[in-house]
Short mmCIF file of C-alpha atoms in Angstrom, two decimals:
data_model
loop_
_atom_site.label_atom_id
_atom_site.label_comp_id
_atom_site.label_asym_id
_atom_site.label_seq_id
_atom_site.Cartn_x
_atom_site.Cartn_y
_atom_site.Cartn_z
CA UNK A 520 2.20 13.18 20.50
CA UNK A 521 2.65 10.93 17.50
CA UNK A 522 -0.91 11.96 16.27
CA UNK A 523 0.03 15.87 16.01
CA UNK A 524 0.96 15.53 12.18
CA UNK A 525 -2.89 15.28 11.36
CA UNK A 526 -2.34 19.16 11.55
CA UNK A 527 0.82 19.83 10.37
CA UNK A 528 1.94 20.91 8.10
CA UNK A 529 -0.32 20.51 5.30
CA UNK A 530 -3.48 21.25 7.31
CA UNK A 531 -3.17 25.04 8.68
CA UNK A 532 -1.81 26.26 5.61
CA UNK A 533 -4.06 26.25 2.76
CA UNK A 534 -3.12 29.84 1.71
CA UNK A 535 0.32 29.28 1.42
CA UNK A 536 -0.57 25.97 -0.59
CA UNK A 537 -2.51 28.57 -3.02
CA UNK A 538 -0.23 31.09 -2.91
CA UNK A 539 2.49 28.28 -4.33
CA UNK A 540 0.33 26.97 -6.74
CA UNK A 541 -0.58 29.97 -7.77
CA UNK A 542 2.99 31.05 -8.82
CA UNK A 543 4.14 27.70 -10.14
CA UNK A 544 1.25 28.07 -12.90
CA UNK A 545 1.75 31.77 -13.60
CA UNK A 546 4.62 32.67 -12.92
CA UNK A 547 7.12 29.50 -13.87
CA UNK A 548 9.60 27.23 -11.78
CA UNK A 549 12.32 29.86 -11.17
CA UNK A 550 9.79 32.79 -10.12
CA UNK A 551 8.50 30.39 -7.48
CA UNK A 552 11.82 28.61 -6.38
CA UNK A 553 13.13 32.63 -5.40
CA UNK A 554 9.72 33.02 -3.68
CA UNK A 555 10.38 29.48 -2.13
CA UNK A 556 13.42 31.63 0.22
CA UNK A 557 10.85 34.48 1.99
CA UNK A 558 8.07 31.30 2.05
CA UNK A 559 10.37 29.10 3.82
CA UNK A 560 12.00 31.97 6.19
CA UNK A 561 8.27 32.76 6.92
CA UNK A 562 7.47 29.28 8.03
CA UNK A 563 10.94 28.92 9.94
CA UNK A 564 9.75 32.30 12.06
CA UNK A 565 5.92 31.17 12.14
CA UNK A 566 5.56 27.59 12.05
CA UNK A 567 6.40 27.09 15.57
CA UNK A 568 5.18 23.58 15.52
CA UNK A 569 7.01 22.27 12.63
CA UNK A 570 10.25 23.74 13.64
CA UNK A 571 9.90 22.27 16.78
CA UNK A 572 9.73 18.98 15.05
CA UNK A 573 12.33 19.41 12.43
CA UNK A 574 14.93 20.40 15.51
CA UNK A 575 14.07 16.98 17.38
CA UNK A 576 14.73 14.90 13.72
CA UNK A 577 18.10 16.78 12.28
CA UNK A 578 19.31 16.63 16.40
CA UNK A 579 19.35 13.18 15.73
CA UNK A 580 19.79 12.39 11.94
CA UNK A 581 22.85 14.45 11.97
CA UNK A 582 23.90 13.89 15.70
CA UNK A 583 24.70 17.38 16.27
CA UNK A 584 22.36 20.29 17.40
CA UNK A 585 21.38 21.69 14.36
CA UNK A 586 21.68 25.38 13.21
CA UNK A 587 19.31 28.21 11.86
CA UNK A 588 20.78 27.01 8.35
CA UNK A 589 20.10 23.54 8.95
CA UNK A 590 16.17 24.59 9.90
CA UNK A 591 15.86 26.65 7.09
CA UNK A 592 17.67 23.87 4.30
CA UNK A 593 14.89 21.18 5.72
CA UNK A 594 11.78 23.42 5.31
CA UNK A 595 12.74 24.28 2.33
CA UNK A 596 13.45 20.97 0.59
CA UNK A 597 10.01 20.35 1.84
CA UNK A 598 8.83 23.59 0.32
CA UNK A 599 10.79 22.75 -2.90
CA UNK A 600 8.90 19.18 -3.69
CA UNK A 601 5.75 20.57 -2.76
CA UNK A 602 6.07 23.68 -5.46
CA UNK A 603 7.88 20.88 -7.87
CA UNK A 604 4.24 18.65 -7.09
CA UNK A 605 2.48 20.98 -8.91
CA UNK A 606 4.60 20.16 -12.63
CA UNK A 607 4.76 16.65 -11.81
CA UNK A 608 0.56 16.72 -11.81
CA UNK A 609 0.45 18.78 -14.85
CA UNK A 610 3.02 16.02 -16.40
CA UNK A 611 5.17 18.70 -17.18
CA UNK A 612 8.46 15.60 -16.04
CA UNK A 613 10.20 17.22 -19.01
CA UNK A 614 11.90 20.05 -16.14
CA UNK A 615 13.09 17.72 -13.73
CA UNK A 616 16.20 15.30 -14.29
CA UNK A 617 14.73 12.03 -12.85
CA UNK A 618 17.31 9.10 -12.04
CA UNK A 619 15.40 5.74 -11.74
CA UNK A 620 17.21 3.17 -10.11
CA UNK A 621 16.11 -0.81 -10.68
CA UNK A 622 13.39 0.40 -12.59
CA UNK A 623 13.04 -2.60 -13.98
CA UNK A 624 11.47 -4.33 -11.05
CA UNK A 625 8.65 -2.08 -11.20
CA UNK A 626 8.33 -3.14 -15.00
CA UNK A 627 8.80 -6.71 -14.56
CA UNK A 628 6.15 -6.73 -12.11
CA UNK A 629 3.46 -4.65 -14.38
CA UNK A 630 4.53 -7.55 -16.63
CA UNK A 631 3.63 -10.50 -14.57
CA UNK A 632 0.27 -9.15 -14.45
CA UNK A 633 0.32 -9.93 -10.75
CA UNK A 634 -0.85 -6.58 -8.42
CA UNK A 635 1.77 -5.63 -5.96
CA UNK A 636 2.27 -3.18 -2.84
CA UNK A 637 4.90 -0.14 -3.52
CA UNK A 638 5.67 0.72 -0.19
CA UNK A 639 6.76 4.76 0.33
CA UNK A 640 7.05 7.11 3.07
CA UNK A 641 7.08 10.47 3.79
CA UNK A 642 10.92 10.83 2.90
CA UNK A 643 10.94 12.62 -0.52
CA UNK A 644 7.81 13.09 -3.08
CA UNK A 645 5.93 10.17 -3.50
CA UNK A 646 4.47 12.54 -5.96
CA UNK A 647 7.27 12.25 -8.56
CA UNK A 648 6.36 8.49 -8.74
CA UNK A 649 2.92 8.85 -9.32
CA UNK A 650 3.50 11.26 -12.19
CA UNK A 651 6.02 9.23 -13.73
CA UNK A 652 4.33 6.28 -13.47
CA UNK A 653 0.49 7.10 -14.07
CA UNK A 654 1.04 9.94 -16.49
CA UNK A 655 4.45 9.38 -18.48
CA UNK A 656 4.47 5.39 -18.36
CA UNK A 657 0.68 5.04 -18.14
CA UNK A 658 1.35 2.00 -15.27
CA UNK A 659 -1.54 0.55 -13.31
CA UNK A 660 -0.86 2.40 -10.43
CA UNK A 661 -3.14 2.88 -7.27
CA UNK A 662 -2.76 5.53 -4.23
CA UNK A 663 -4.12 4.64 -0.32
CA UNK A 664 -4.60 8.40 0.35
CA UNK A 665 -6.16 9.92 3.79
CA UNK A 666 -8.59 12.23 1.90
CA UNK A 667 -9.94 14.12 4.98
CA UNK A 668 -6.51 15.02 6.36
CA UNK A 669 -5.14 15.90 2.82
CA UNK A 670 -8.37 17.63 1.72
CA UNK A 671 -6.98 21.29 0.78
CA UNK A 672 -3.91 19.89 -0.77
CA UNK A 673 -6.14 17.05 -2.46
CA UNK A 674 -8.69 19.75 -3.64
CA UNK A 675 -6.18 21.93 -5.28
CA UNK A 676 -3.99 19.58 -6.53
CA UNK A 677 -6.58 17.34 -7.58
CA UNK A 678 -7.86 19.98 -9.51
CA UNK A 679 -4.80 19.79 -11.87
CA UNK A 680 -4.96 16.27 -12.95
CA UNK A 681 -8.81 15.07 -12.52
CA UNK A 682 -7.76 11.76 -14.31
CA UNK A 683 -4.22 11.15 -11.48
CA UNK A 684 -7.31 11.62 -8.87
CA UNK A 685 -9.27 9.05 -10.12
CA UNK A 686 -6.36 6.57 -8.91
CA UNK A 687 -6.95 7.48 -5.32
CA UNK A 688 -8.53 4.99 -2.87
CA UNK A 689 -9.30 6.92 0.07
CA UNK A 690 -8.18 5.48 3.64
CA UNK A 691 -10.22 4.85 6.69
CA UNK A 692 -13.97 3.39 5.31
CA UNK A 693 -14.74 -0.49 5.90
CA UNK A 694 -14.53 -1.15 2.25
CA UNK A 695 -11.08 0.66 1.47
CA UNK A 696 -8.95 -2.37 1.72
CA UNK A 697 -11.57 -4.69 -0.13
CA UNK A 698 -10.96 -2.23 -3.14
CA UNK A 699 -7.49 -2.96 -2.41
CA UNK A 700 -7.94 -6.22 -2.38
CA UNK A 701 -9.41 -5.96 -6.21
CA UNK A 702 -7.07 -3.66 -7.33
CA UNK A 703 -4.46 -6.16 -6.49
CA UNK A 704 -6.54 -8.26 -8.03
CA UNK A 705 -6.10 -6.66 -11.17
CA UNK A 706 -2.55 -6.27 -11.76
CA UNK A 707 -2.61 -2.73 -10.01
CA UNK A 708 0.88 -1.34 -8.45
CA UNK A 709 -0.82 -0.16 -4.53
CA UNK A 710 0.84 2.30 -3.49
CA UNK A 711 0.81 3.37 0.40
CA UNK A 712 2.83 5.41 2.99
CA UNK A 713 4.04 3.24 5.85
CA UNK A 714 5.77 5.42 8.34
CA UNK A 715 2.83 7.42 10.08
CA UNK A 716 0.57 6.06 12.83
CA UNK A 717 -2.80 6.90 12.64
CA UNK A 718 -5.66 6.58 15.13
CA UNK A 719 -6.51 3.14 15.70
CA UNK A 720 -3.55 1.69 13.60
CA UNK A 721 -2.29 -1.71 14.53
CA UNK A 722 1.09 -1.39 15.30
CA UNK A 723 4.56 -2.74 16.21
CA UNK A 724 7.98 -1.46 17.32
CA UNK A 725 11.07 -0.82 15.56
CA UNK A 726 14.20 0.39 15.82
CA UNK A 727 14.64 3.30 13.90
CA UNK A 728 17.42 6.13 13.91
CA UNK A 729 18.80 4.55 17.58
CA UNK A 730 15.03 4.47 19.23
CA UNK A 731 12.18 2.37 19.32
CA UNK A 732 9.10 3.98 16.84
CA UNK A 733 5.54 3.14 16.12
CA UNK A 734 4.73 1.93 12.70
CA UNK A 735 2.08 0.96 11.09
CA UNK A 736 1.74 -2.90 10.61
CA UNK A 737 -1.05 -2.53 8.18
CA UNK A 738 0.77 -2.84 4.68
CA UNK A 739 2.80 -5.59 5.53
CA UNK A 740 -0.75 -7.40 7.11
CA UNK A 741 -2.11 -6.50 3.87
CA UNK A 742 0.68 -8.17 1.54
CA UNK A 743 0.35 -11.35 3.89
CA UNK A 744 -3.42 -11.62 3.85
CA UNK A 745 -2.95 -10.89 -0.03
CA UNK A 746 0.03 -13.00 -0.62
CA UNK A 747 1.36 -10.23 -2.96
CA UNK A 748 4.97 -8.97 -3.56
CA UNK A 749 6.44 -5.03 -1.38
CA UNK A 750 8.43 -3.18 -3.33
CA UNK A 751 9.95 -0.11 -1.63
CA UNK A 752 9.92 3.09 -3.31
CA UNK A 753 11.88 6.39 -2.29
CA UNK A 754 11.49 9.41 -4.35
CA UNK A 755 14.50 11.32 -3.12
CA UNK A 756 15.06 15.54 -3.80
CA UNK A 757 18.27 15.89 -4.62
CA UNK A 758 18.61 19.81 -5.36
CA UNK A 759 17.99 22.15 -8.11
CA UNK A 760 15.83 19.99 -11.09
CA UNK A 761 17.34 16.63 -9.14
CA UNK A 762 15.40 13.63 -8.49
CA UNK A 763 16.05 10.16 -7.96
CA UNK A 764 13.79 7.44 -7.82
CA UNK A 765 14.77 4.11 -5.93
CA UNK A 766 12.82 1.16 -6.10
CA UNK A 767 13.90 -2.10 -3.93
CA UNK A 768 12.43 -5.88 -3.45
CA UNK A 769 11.30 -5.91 -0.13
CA UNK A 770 9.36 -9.23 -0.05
CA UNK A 771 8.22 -11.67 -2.52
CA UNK A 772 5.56 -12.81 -0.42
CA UNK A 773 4.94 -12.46 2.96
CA UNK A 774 4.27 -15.46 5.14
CA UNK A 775 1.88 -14.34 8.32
CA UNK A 776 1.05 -18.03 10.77
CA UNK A 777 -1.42 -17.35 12.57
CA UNK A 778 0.01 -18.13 16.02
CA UNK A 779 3.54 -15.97 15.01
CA UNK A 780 1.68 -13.22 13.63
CA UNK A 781 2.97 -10.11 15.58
CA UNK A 782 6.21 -11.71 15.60
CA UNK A 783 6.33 -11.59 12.06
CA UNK A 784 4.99 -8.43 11.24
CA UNK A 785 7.29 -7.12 13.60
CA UNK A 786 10.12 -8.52 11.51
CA UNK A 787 9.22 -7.37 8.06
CA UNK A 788 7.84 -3.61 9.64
CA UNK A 789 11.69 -3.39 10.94
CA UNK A 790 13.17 -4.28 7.44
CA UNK A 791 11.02 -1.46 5.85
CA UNK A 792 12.14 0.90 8.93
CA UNK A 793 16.20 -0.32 8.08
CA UNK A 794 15.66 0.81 4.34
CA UNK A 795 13.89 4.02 5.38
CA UNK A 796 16.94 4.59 7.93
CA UNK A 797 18.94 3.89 5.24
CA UNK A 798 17.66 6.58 2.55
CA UNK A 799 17.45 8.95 5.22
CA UNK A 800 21.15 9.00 5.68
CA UNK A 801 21.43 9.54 1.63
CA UNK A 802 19.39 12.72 1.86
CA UNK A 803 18.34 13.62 5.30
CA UNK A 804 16.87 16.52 4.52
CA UNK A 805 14.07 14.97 2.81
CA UNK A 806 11.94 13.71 6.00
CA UNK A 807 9.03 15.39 5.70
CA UNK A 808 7.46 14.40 9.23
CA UNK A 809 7.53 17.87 11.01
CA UNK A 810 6.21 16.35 14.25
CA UNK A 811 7.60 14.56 17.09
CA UNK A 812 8.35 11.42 15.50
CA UNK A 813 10.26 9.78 18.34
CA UNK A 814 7.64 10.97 20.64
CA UNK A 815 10.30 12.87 22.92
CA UNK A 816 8.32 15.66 24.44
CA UNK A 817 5.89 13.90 25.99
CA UNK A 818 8.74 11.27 27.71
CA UNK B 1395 -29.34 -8.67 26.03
CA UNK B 1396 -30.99 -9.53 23.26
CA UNK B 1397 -29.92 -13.55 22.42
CA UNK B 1398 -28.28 -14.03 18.87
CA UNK B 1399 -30.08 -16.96 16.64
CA UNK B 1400 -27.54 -19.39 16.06
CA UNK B 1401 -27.01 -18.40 12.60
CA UNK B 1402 -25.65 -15.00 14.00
CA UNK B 1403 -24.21 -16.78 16.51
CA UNK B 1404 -21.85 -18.99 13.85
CA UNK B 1405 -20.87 -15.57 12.10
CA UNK B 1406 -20.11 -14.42 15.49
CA UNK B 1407 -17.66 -17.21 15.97
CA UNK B 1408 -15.96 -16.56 12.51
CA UNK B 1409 -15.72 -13.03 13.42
CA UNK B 1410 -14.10 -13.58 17.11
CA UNK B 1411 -11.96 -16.62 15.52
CA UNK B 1412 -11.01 -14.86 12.06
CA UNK B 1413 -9.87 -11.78 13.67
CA UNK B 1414 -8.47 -12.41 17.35
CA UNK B 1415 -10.83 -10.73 19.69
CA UNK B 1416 -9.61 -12.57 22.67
CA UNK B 1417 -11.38 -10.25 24.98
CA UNK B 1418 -14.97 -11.13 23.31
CA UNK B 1419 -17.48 -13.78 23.35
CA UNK B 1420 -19.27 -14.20 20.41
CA UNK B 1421 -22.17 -14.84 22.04
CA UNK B 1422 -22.04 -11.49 23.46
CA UNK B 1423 -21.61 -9.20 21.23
CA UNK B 1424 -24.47 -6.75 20.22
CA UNK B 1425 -26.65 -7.57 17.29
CA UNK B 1426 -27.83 -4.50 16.51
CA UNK B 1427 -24.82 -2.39 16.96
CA UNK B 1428 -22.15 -1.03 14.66
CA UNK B 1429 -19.02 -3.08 13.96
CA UNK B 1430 -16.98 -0.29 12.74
CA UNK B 1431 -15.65 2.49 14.00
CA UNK B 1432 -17.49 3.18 17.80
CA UNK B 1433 -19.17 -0.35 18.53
CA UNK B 1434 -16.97 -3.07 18.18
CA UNK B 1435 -13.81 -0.64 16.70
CA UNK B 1436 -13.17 -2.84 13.50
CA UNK B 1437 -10.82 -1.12 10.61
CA UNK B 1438 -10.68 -1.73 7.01
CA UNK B 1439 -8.11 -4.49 7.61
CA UNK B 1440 -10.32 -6.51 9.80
CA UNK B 1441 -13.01 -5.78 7.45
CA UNK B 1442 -10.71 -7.44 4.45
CA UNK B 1443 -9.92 -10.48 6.92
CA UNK B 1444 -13.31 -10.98 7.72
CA UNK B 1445 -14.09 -10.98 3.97
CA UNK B 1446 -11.24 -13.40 3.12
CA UNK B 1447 -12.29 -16.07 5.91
CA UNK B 1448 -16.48 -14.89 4.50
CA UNK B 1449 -15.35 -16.11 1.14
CA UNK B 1450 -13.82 -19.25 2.30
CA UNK B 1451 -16.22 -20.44 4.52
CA UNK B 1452 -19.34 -19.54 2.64
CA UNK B 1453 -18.20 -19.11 -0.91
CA UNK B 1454 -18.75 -15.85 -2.19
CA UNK B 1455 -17.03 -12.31 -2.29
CA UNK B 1456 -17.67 -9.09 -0.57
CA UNK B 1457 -17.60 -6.57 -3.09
CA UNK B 1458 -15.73 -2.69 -2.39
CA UNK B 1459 -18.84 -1.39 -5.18
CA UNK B 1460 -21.41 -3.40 -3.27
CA UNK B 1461 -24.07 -0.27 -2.90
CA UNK B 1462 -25.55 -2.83 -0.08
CA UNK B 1463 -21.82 -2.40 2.01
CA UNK B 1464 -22.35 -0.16 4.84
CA UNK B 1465 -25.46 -1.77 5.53
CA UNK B 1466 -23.72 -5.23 5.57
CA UNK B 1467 -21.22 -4.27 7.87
CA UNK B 1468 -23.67 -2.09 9.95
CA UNK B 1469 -23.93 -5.21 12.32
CA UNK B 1470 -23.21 -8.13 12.91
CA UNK B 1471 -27.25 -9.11 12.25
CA UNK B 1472 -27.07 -6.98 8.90
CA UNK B 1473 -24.09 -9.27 8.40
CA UNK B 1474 -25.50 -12.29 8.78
CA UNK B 1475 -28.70 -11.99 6.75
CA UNK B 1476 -26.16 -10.88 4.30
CA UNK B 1477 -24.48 -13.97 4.05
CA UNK B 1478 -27.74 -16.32 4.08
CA UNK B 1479 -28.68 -14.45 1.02
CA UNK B 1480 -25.41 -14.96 -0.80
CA UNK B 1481 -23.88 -18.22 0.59
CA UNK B 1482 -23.19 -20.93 -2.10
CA UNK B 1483 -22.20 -23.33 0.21
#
């Protein structure tokens, strides 16, 4: 089921989210990246669910059938960026060795004046983006954000860095994409995840790691009804205090015709699904879908 | 069924036209009843289409702030009394 990651893994686990944030404020990075090893090992034993998930993905990102080691290395990258989320919404960048690469687009486009969709996923923290770019270079950025499926990790989080929270436009009410639509409007970078289906979500196919996928078709609908620029993001962890940032032109403007519509959309959805494929091979580990993405299970 | 008036009627059209309901008439869809979500299942992207093709055919702009919004897009009467109010042409 492609839905099952409205509950996992973020949902169940509001203690543990607590429990991390807890150490990362009192008790500094390298206290909670040892207690990151018994976290993850606990998840790898309990999480039954997510492990499930994170055998079907490495089976086929690495083409091999992956190992206890392997399980463990992918929860724990995920466990990693999550503990690491907490400095990057305190601002605290200072820790963390961030590589940007073509930078400059993102600037050039803040300088235009002209609004813009920065398309992510959920490869990597999208977090480390939003903290360099709202908090360090003060950029007109925007989040679409599912609030009710993120709410304890938005609560706590949120918590940190009221002001980051006030660039949130929640998902899934008539008028979210009509404050899009302003923000864009106004020069504002919109950022938005584009590799999860959710309920109701227009869709297409792609071809993505050797099998046909649902995505989402509604950020490259948006750009075309907007006539605005995509620019891909990927906020890769590399290890230790390791991050690097890619950004990448996707579109200047996309062209929907009415009659070739689907078409279309289909065509652009499978270039974003090419560059995801490709950043995934860079750092596999950092695919932080714990669900059956490729829908296998249910075959 | 309750019969549109042909005001409702003409947003009814722009609605079916602007967003590709092939399987609906516009004459047949429900006044009274919800457009989002359970009722006619619009999202926020056909709410953003319907507001692009609102502003060009009658001239004015949905607003995100509008306090008046989910009673505007409660149906497809709400709707239309909507746009007689604000229409400039």
């Amino acid at each position: 089921m492609r839905q099952d990651w409205a509950r996992l893994p973020e949902r169940g686990n509001r203690w543990a989210l607590r429990l991390i944030r807890w150490i990362a404020l009192h008790g500094g990075r390298a206290t909670g990246r040892a207690l990151l090893y018994p976290i993850t090992l606990y998840f790898l034993l309990a999480a039954t669910a997510a492990r499930r998930g994170s055998r079907l993905y490495l089976r086929r990102s690495l083409g091999r059938e992956p190992g206890w080691r392997d399980l463990f290395r992918h929860l724990h990258c995920f466990a990693a960026t999550i503990l690491d989320r907490i400095y990057f919404l305190i601002g605290q960048l200072g820790r963390f060795d961030v590589k940007i690469f073509d930078g400059q687009l993102i600037l050039d486009q803040v300088a235009s004046g002209q609004g813009c969709i920065l398309l992510g996923s959920h490869l990597g923290s999208f977090e480390a983006l939003r903290a360099l770019g709202a908090t360090v270079r003060h950029l007109p950025i925007k989040i679409l954000m599912k609030i009710e499926h993120n709410q304890t990790v938005t609560e706590l989080l949120d918590a940190l860095n009221p002001a980051l929270a006030q660039t949130i436009i929640p998902i899934g009410r008539p008028e979210t994409l009509l404050q899009v639509q302003e923000s864009l409007e106004q020069g504002f970078l919109v950022g938005a995840l584009g590799d999860r289906v959710a309920q109701g979500d227009k869709i297409v196919h792609c071809q993505f790691l050797g099998q046909t996928v649902a995505f989402p078709v509604g950020p490259m609908l948006l750009a075309g009804l907007m006539g605005c620029p995509v620019i891909l993001f990927f906020g890769l962890y590399r290890g230790g205090n390791r991050y690097d940032i890619h950004f990448e032109r996707l579109a200047e403007r996309i062209v929907l015709e009415p009659r070739r519509r689907q078409e279309q959309l289909a065509v652009w959805t499978q270039r974003y699904a090419d560059r995801l494929e490709h950043y995934l091979r860079l750092a596999p580990y950092n695919w932080f879908n714990f669900y059956d993405y490729w829908d296998e299970e249910s075959a | 069924m309750e019969a549109l008036s042909s005001f409702e009627l003409e947003v009814a059209r722009l609605l079916v036209e602007t967003l590709h309901l092939e399987d609906i008439k516009p004459e047949e869809i429900p006044p009274e009843e919800p457009l989002f979500g359970e009722g006619l299942g619009l999202d926020s992207i056909d709410a953003l289409e319907l507001a692009l093709a609102i502003s060009k055919t009658y001239g004015f702009q949905l607003r995100s702030d509008d306090k008046e919004n989910r009673r505007v897009f409660a149906s497809l009467r709400a709707l239309s009394q909507h746009i007689e109010q604000q229409r400039t042409h």
